[in-house]
PDB file of C-alpha atoms in Angstrom:
ATOM      1  CA  MET B   1     -89.148 -21.244   5.421  1.00  0.00           C
ATOM      2  CA  THR B   2     -89.740 -17.819   3.731  1.00  0.00           C
ATOM      3  CA  LYS B   3     -92.986 -17.533   5.641  1.00  0.00           C
ATOM      4  CA  ILE B   4     -91.132 -18.056   8.948  1.00  0.00           C
ATOM      5  CA  LEU B   5     -88.548 -15.418   8.099  1.00  0.00           C
ATOM      6  CA  ARG B   6     -91.318 -12.933   7.330  1.00  0.00           C
ATOM      7  CA  HIS B   7     -93.091 -13.576  10.639  1.00  0.00           C
ATOM      8  CA  PRO B   8     -93.415 -10.293  12.520  1.00  0.00           C
ATOM      9  CA  ALA B   9     -92.329 -11.825  15.950  1.00  0.00           C
ATOM     10  CA  LEU B  10     -89.077 -13.224  14.605  1.00  0.00           C
ATOM     11  CA  LEU B  11     -87.122  -9.993  14.695  1.00  0.00           C
ATOM     12  CA  PRO B  12     -87.754  -9.253  18.374  1.00  0.00           C
ATOM     13  CA  VAL B  13     -86.827 -12.856  19.319  1.00  0.00           C
ATOM     14  CA  VAL B  14     -83.589 -12.677  17.320  1.00  0.00           C
ATOM     15  CA  ALA B  15     -82.760  -9.343  18.914  1.00  0.00           C
ATOM     16  CA  LEU B  16     -83.394 -10.757  22.394  1.00  0.00           C
ATOM     17  CA  LEU B  17     -81.212 -13.787  21.761  1.00  0.00           C
ATOM     18  CA  ALA B  18     -78.423 -11.606  20.403  1.00  0.00           C
ATOM     19  CA  GLY B  19     -78.556  -9.424  23.525  1.00  0.00           C
ATOM     20  CA  VAL B  20     -78.472 -12.376  25.865  1.00  0.00           C
ATOM     21  CA  ALA B  21     -75.549 -13.863  23.952  1.00  0.00           C
ATOM     22  CA  ALA B  22     -73.689 -10.548  24.123  1.00  0.00           C
ATOM     23  CA  GLY B  23     -74.110 -10.495  27.941  1.00  0.00           C
ATOM     24  CA  VAL B  24     -73.350 -14.175  28.622  1.00  0.00           C
ATOM     25  CA  VAL B  25     -70.077 -14.356  26.701  1.00  0.00           C
ATOM     26  CA  PRO B  26     -68.255 -11.711  28.811  1.00  0.00           C
ATOM     27  CA  LEU B  27     -69.726 -13.244  31.953  1.00  0.00           C
ATOM     28  CA  LEU B  28     -68.357 -16.661  31.018  1.00  0.00           C
ATOM     29  CA  HIS B  29     -64.953 -15.098  30.372  1.00  0.00           C
ATOM     30  CA  VAL B  30     -64.926 -13.443  33.808  1.00  0.00           C
ATOM     31  CA  GLY B  31     -66.053 -16.701  35.391  1.00  0.00           C
ATOM     32  CA  ASP B  32     -63.111 -18.505  33.820  1.00  0.00           C
ATOM     33  CA  GLN B  33     -60.721 -15.899  35.223  1.00  0.00           C
ATOM     34  CA  ILE B  34     -62.208 -16.241  38.702  1.00  0.00           C
ATOM     35  CA  LEU B  35     -61.935 -20.036  38.608  1.00  0.00           C
ATOM     36  CA  ALA B  36     -58.311 -19.798  37.433  1.00  0.00           C
ATOM     37  CA  GLN B  37     -57.496 -17.406  40.294  1.00  0.00           C
ATOM     38  CA  ILE B  38     -59.132 -19.738  42.846  1.00  0.00           C
ATOM     39  CA  ARG B  39     -57.117 -22.693  41.525  1.00  0.00           C
ATOM     40  CA  THR B  40     -53.898 -20.643  41.733  1.00  0.00           C
ATOM     41  CA  THR B  41     -54.610 -19.510  45.305  1.00  0.00           C
ATOM     42  CA  ARG B  42     -55.426 -23.046  46.407  1.00  0.00           C
ATOM     43  CA  ALA B  43     -52.253 -24.405  44.821  1.00  0.00           C
ATOM     44  CA  VAL B  44     -50.102 -21.799  46.625  1.00  0.00           C
ATOM     45  CA  ALA B  45     -51.777 -22.579  49.962  1.00  0.00           C
ATOM     46  CA  GLU B  46     -51.230 -26.322  49.513  1.00  0.00           C
ATOM     47  CA  LYS B  47     -47.575 -25.720  48.640  1.00  0.00           C
ATOM     48  CA  GLU B  48     -47.038 -23.618  51.790  1.00  0.00           C
ATOM     49  CA  LYS B  49     -48.675 -26.257  54.012  1.00  0.00           C
ATOM     50  CA  LYS B  50     -46.495 -29.002  52.570  1.00  0.00           C
ATOM     51  CA  ALA B  51     -43.402 -26.838  53.038  1.00  0.00           C
ATOM     52  CA  GLN B  52     -44.287 -26.566  56.755  1.00  0.00           C
ATOM     53  CA  GLY B  53     -44.651 -30.336  56.989  1.00  0.00           C
ATOM     54  CA  TRP B  54     -48.356 -30.164  57.722  1.00  0.00           C
ATOM     55  CA  ASP B  55     -51.259 -30.863  55.481  1.00  0.00           C
ATOM     56  CA  PHE B  56     -53.627 -29.331  58.011  1.00  0.00           C
ATOM     57  CA  TRP B  57     -53.610 -27.336  61.256  1.00  0.00           C
ATOM     58  CA  THR B  58     -56.504 -27.356  63.641  1.00  0.00           C
ATOM     59  CA  VAL B  59     -57.259 -26.212  67.174  1.00  0.00           C
ATOM     60  CA  GLU B  60     -56.827 -29.811  68.375  1.00  0.00           C
ATOM     61  CA  VAL B  61     -53.312 -29.956  66.942  1.00  0.00           C
ATOM     62  CA  ASP B  62     -52.463 -26.641  68.598  1.00  0.00           C
ATOM     63  CA  ASN B  63     -53.741 -27.954  71.954  1.00  0.00           C
ATOM     64  CA  LEU B  64     -51.720 -31.147  71.540  1.00  0.00           C
ATOM     65  CA  ALA B  65     -48.548 -29.162  70.838  1.00  0.00           C
ATOM     66  CA  SER B  66     -49.161 -27.070  73.968  1.00  0.00           C
ATOM     67  CA  GLU B  67     -49.652 -30.207  76.084  1.00  0.00           C
ATOM     68  CA  LEU B  68     -46.413 -31.687  74.717  1.00  0.00           C
ATOM     69  CA  ARG B  69     -44.510 -28.508  75.626  1.00  0.00           C
ATOM     70  CA  ASP B  70     -45.936 -28.599  79.169  1.00  0.00           C
ATOM     71  CA  GLU B  71     -45.026 -32.280  79.520  1.00  0.00           C
ATOM     72  CA  LYS B  72     -41.482 -31.556  78.356  1.00  0.00           C
ATOM     73  CA  VAL B  73     -41.112 -28.837  81.016  1.00  0.00           C
ATOM     74  CA  ARG B  74     -42.512 -31.178  83.692  1.00  0.00           C
ATOM     75  CA  LEU B  75     -40.134 -33.991  82.725  1.00  0.00           C
ATOM     76  CA  HIS B  76     -37.196 -31.577  82.770  1.00  0.00           C
ATOM     77  CA  LYS B  77     -38.048 -30.454  86.319  1.00  0.00           C
ATOM     78  CA  GLN B  78     -38.539 -34.052  87.410  1.00  0.00           C
ATOM     79  CA  GLY B  79     -35.138 -34.933  85.942  1.00  0.00           C
ATOM     80  CA  GLU B  80     -33.505 -32.132  87.928  1.00  0.00           C
ATOM     81  CA  LEU B  81     -35.147 -33.381  91.136  1.00  0.00           C
ATOM     82  CA  LEU B  82     -33.915 -36.927  90.456  1.00  0.00           C
ATOM     83  CA  GLU B  83     -30.374 -35.653  89.877  1.00  0.00           C
ATOM     84  CA  GLN B  84     -30.471 -33.745  93.174  1.00  0.00           C
ATOM     85  CA  ARG B  85     -31.771 -36.824  94.985  1.00  0.00           C
ATOM     86  CA  ALA B  86     -29.052 -38.974  93.419  1.00  0.00           C
ATOM     87  CA  ALA B  87     -26.407 -36.467  94.549  1.00  0.00           C
ATOM     88  CA  ARG B  88     -27.772 -36.570  98.121  1.00  0.00           C
ATOM     89  CA  LEU B  89     -27.817 -40.379  98.124  1.00  0.00           C
ATOM     90  CA  ASP B  90     -24.244 -40.459  96.840  1.00  0.00           C
ATOM     91  CA  ALA B  91     -23.125 -38.085  99.608  1.00  0.00           C
ATOM     92  CA  GLU B  92     -24.949 -40.182 102.228  1.00  0.00           C
ATOM     93  CA  GLN B  93     -23.382 -43.361 100.828  1.00  0.00           C
ATOM     94  CA  LYS B  94     -19.906 -41.832 101.124  1.00  0.00           C
ATOM     95  CA  GLU B  95     -20.646 -40.750 104.689  1.00  0.00           C
ATOM     96  CA  LEU B  96     -21.826 -44.278 105.566  1.00  0.00           C
ATOM     97  CA  GLU B  97     -18.653 -45.734 104.037  1.00  0.00           C
ATOM     98  CA  LYS B  98     -16.594 -43.336 106.137  1.00  0.00           C
ATOM     99  CA  ILE B  99     -18.485 -44.304 109.312  1.00  0.00           C
ATOM    100  CA  ARG B 100     -18.114 -48.007 108.535  1.00  0.00           C
ATOM    101  CA  SER B 101     -14.394 -47.559 107.959  1.00  0.00           C
ATOM    102  CA  ASN B 102     -14.077 -45.748 111.291  1.00  0.00           C
ATOM    103  CA  VAL B 103     -16.018 -48.505 113.072  1.00  0.00           C
ATOM    104  CA  GLU B 104     -13.806 -51.189 111.516  1.00  0.00           C
ATOM    105  CA  SER B 105     -10.708 -49.268 112.592  1.00  0.00           C
ATOM    106  CA  MET B 106     -12.066 -48.991 116.124  1.00  0.00           C
ATOM    107  CA  GLU B 107     -12.902 -52.704 116.208  1.00  0.00           C
ATOM    108  CA  LYS B 108      -9.392 -53.533 115.045  1.00  0.00           C
ATOM    109  CA  GLU B 109      -7.900 -51.200 117.615  1.00  0.00           C
ATOM    110  CA  ILE B 110      -9.990 -52.784 120.357  1.00  0.00           C
ATOM    111  CA  ALA B 111      -9.093 -56.273 119.135  1.00  0.00           C
ATOM    112  CA  ASP B 112      -5.421 -55.334 119.189  1.00  0.00           C
ATOM    113  CA  LYS B 113      -5.724 -54.048 122.748  1.00  0.00           C
ATOM    114  CA  VAL B 114      -7.959 -56.712 124.226  1.00  0.00           C
ATOM    115  CA  VAL B 115      -6.351 -60.116 124.393  1.00  0.00           C
ATOM    116  CA  GLU B 116      -8.477 -63.228 124.898  1.00  0.00           C
ATOM    117  CA  ILE B 117      -7.272 -66.492 126.282  1.00  0.00           C
ATOM    118  CA  ARG B 118      -8.923 -69.486 124.667  1.00  0.00           C
ATOM    119  CA  ALA B 119      -9.865 -72.467 126.805  1.00  0.00           C
ATOM    120  CA  ASP B 120      -7.705 -74.841 124.735  1.00  0.00           C
ATOM    121  CA  GLU B 121      -4.528 -72.811 125.407  1.00  0.00           C
ATOM    122  CA  ALA B 122      -5.092 -71.932 129.045  1.00  0.00           C
ATOM    123  CA  LYS B 123      -3.255 -75.014 130.390  1.00  0.00           C
ATOM    124  CA  ASN B 124      -0.116 -74.395 128.333  1.00  0.00           C
ATOM    125  CA  LEU B 125      -0.140 -70.690 129.232  1.00  0.00           C
ATOM    126  CA  ARG B 126      -0.268 -71.482 132.945  1.00  0.00           C
ATOM    127  CA  SER B 127       2.701 -73.783 132.502  1.00  0.00           C
ATOM    128  CA  LEU B 128       4.647 -71.062 130.695  1.00  0.00           C
ATOM    129  CA  ALA B 129       3.713 -68.536 133.368  1.00  0.00           C
ATOM    130  CA  GLN B 130       5.162 -70.833 136.018  1.00  0.00           C
ATOM    131  CA  THR B 131       8.342 -71.229 133.970  1.00  0.00           C
ATOM    132  CA  TYR B 132       8.778 -67.433 133.618  1.00  0.00           C
ATOM    133  CA  THR B 133       8.179 -67.052 137.333  1.00  0.00           C
ATOM    134  CA  ASN B 134      11.235 -69.200 137.989  1.00  0.00           C
ATOM    135  CA  LEU B 135      13.462 -67.155 135.613  1.00  0.00           C
ATOM    136  CA  THR B 136      15.470 -64.109 136.571  1.00  0.00           C
ATOM    137  CA  PRO B 137      14.015 -60.797 135.336  1.00  0.00           C
ATOM    138  CA  HIS B 138      16.963 -60.366 132.959  1.00  0.00           C
ATOM    139  CA  ALA B 139      16.396 -63.800 131.389  1.00  0.00           C
ATOM    140  CA  ALA B 140      12.632 -63.253 131.152  1.00  0.00           C
ATOM    141  CA  VAL B 141      13.104 -59.905 129.387  1.00  0.00           C
ATOM    142  CA  ALA B 142      15.599 -61.456 126.938  1.00  0.00           C
ATOM    143  CA  ILE B 143      12.942 -63.992 125.923  1.00  0.00           C
ATOM    144  CA  VAL B 144      10.106 -61.457 125.876  1.00  0.00           C
ATOM    145  CA  LYS B 145      12.034 -59.323 123.371  1.00  0.00           C
ATOM    146  CA  GLU B 146      11.588 -62.123 120.815  1.00  0.00           C
ATOM    147  CA  MET B 147       7.864 -62.686 121.433  1.00  0.00           C
ATOM    148  CA  ASP B 148       4.766 -60.883 120.153  1.00  0.00           C
ATOM    149  CA  ASP B 149       2.767 -58.699 122.530  1.00  0.00           C
ATOM    150  CA  ASN B 150      -0.382 -60.825 122.689  1.00  0.00           C
ATOM    151  CA  THR B 151       1.494 -63.972 123.711  1.00  0.00           C
ATOM    152  CA  VAL B 152       3.446 -62.060 126.356  1.00  0.00           C
ATOM    153  CA  VAL B 153       0.202 -60.546 127.709  1.00  0.00           C
ATOM    154  CA  LYS B 154      -1.414 -63.979 128.005  1.00  0.00           C
ATOM    155  CA  ILE B 155       1.532 -65.318 129.967  1.00  0.00           C
ATOM    156  CA  PHE B 156       2.040 -62.236 132.146  1.00  0.00           C
ATOM    157  CA  SER B 157      -1.693 -62.114 133.014  1.00  0.00           C
ATOM    158  CA  LEU B 158      -1.309 -65.474 134.772  1.00  0.00           C
ATOM    159  CA  MET B 159       1.670 -64.297 136.846  1.00  0.00           C
ATOM    160  CA  LYS B 160       1.517 -62.615 140.260  1.00  0.00           C
ATOM    161  CA  PRO B 161       2.150 -58.861 140.484  1.00  0.00           C
ATOM    162  CA  ASP B 162       5.200 -59.281 142.725  1.00  0.00           C
ATOM    163  CA  VAL B 163       6.766 -61.495 140.045  1.00  0.00           C
ATOM    164  CA  LEU B 164       5.904 -59.128 137.189  1.00  0.00           C
ATOM    165  CA  ALA B 165       7.233 -56.009 138.884  1.00  0.00           C
ATOM    166  CA  PRO B 166      10.943 -56.950 138.596  1.00  0.00           C
ATOM    167  CA  ILE B 167      10.429 -58.001 134.960  1.00  0.00           C
ATOM    168  CA  PHE B 168       8.882 -54.636 134.045  1.00  0.00           C
ATOM    169  CA  GLU B 169      11.658 -52.865 135.934  1.00  0.00           C
ATOM    170  CA  GLU B 170      14.228 -54.767 133.924  1.00  0.00           C
ATOM    171  CA  MET B 171      12.411 -53.852 130.692  1.00  0.00           C
ATOM    172  CA  SER B 172      12.576 -50.154 131.607  1.00  0.00           C
ATOM    173  CA  LYS B 173      16.382 -50.433 131.694  1.00  0.00           C
ATOM    174  CA  THR B 174      16.770 -52.675 128.638  1.00  0.00           C
ATOM    175  CA  THR B 175      17.144 -51.428 125.060  1.00  0.00           C
ATOM    176  CA  ASP B 176      16.516 -53.002 121.671  1.00  0.00           C
ATOM    177  CA  LYS B 177      16.651 -51.715 118.095  1.00  0.00           C
ATOM    178  CA  ASP B 178      13.785 -49.304 118.865  1.00  0.00           C
ATOM    179  CA  GLY B 179      15.359 -48.008 122.088  1.00  0.00           C
ATOM    180  CA  LEU B 180      14.282 -48.655 125.693  1.00  0.00           C
ATOM    181  CA  LEU B 181      11.626 -51.294 126.301  1.00  0.00           C
ATOM    182  CA  ALA B 182       9.840 -48.974 128.730  1.00  0.00           C
ATOM    183  CA  ARG B 183       7.207 -48.030 126.133  1.00  0.00           C
ATOM    184  CA  ARG B 184       6.542 -51.673 125.342  1.00  0.00           C
ATOM    185  CA  ALA B 185       6.237 -52.408 129.049  1.00  0.00           C
ATOM    186  CA  ALA B 186       3.554 -49.712 129.301  1.00  0.00           C
ATOM    187  CA  ILE B 187       1.654 -51.180 126.351  1.00  0.00           C
ATOM    188  CA  LEU B 188       1.845 -54.670 127.857  1.00  0.00           C
ATOM    189  CA  SER B 189       0.597 -53.358 131.206  1.00  0.00           C
ATOM    190  CA  GLU B 190      -2.427 -51.730 129.547  1.00  0.00           C
ATOM    191  CA  LYS B 191      -3.290 -54.906 127.641  1.00  0.00           C
ATOM    192  CA  ILE B 192      -3.008 -56.972 130.811  1.00  0.00           C
ATOM    193  CA  ARG B 193      -5.382 -54.551 132.555  1.00  0.00           C
ATOM    194  CA  LEU B 194      -7.942 -54.829 129.719  1.00  0.00           C
ATOM    195  CA  LEU B 195      -7.662 -58.611 129.647  1.00  0.00           C
ATOM    196  CA  LYS B 196      -8.317 -58.895 133.357  1.00  0.00           C
ATOM    197  CA  ALA B 197     -11.197 -56.416 133.119  1.00  0.00           C
ATOM    198  CA  ALA B 198     -12.763 -58.480 130.306  1.00  0.00           C
ATOM    199  CA  LYS B 199     -12.377 -61.681 132.352  1.00  0.00           C
ATOM    200  CA  THR B 200     -14.018 -60.031 135.355  1.00  0.00           C
ATOM    201  CA  ALA B 201     -16.911 -58.776 133.254  1.00  0.00           C
ATOM    202  CA  SER B 202     -17.473 -62.197 131.710  1.00  0.00           C
ATOM    203  CA  ASN B 203     -17.475 -63.856 135.132  1.00  0.00           C
TER     204      ASN B 203
END
């Protein structure tokens, strides 16, 4: 052991080791500080990402977000177009309802004006027409006042003009709760005309 300590190469080796040790220790200390700083920076970055609700953010995610925004805009525009189309359809539906109502009113008006004699009642109507022909105009008008227009038209349409003329003349001089029967006589005359026109057309 004493011989080793006296060896002339020992001193330079010990000096070299001491120098290396003196340089490595500070380097290790600095390395520890750098590692600690890296860990701190990483921890802060992770905390910020979690606070944003994302653990990562890539170009693909950014592209996806852009596509979603574009799709939202497209759907919004499409929704507006559908609302406009629905409004137009609603307006057209109301217009069709109005037209249908007008047509129904016209059909009712025509039905009220045009009287039709059914085959099963023609015989009885001819008999009544003959009976009214034999009455005086005053008596005929007194009965007519209590009858509805369509029945009167059916009977009068089967009577000759020279028989009807005195009856209408009597109506023009007769009054009821609504005043003179002249207006009703005019309405009856028009319905008789339409009835005869319809019969001629059908024949």
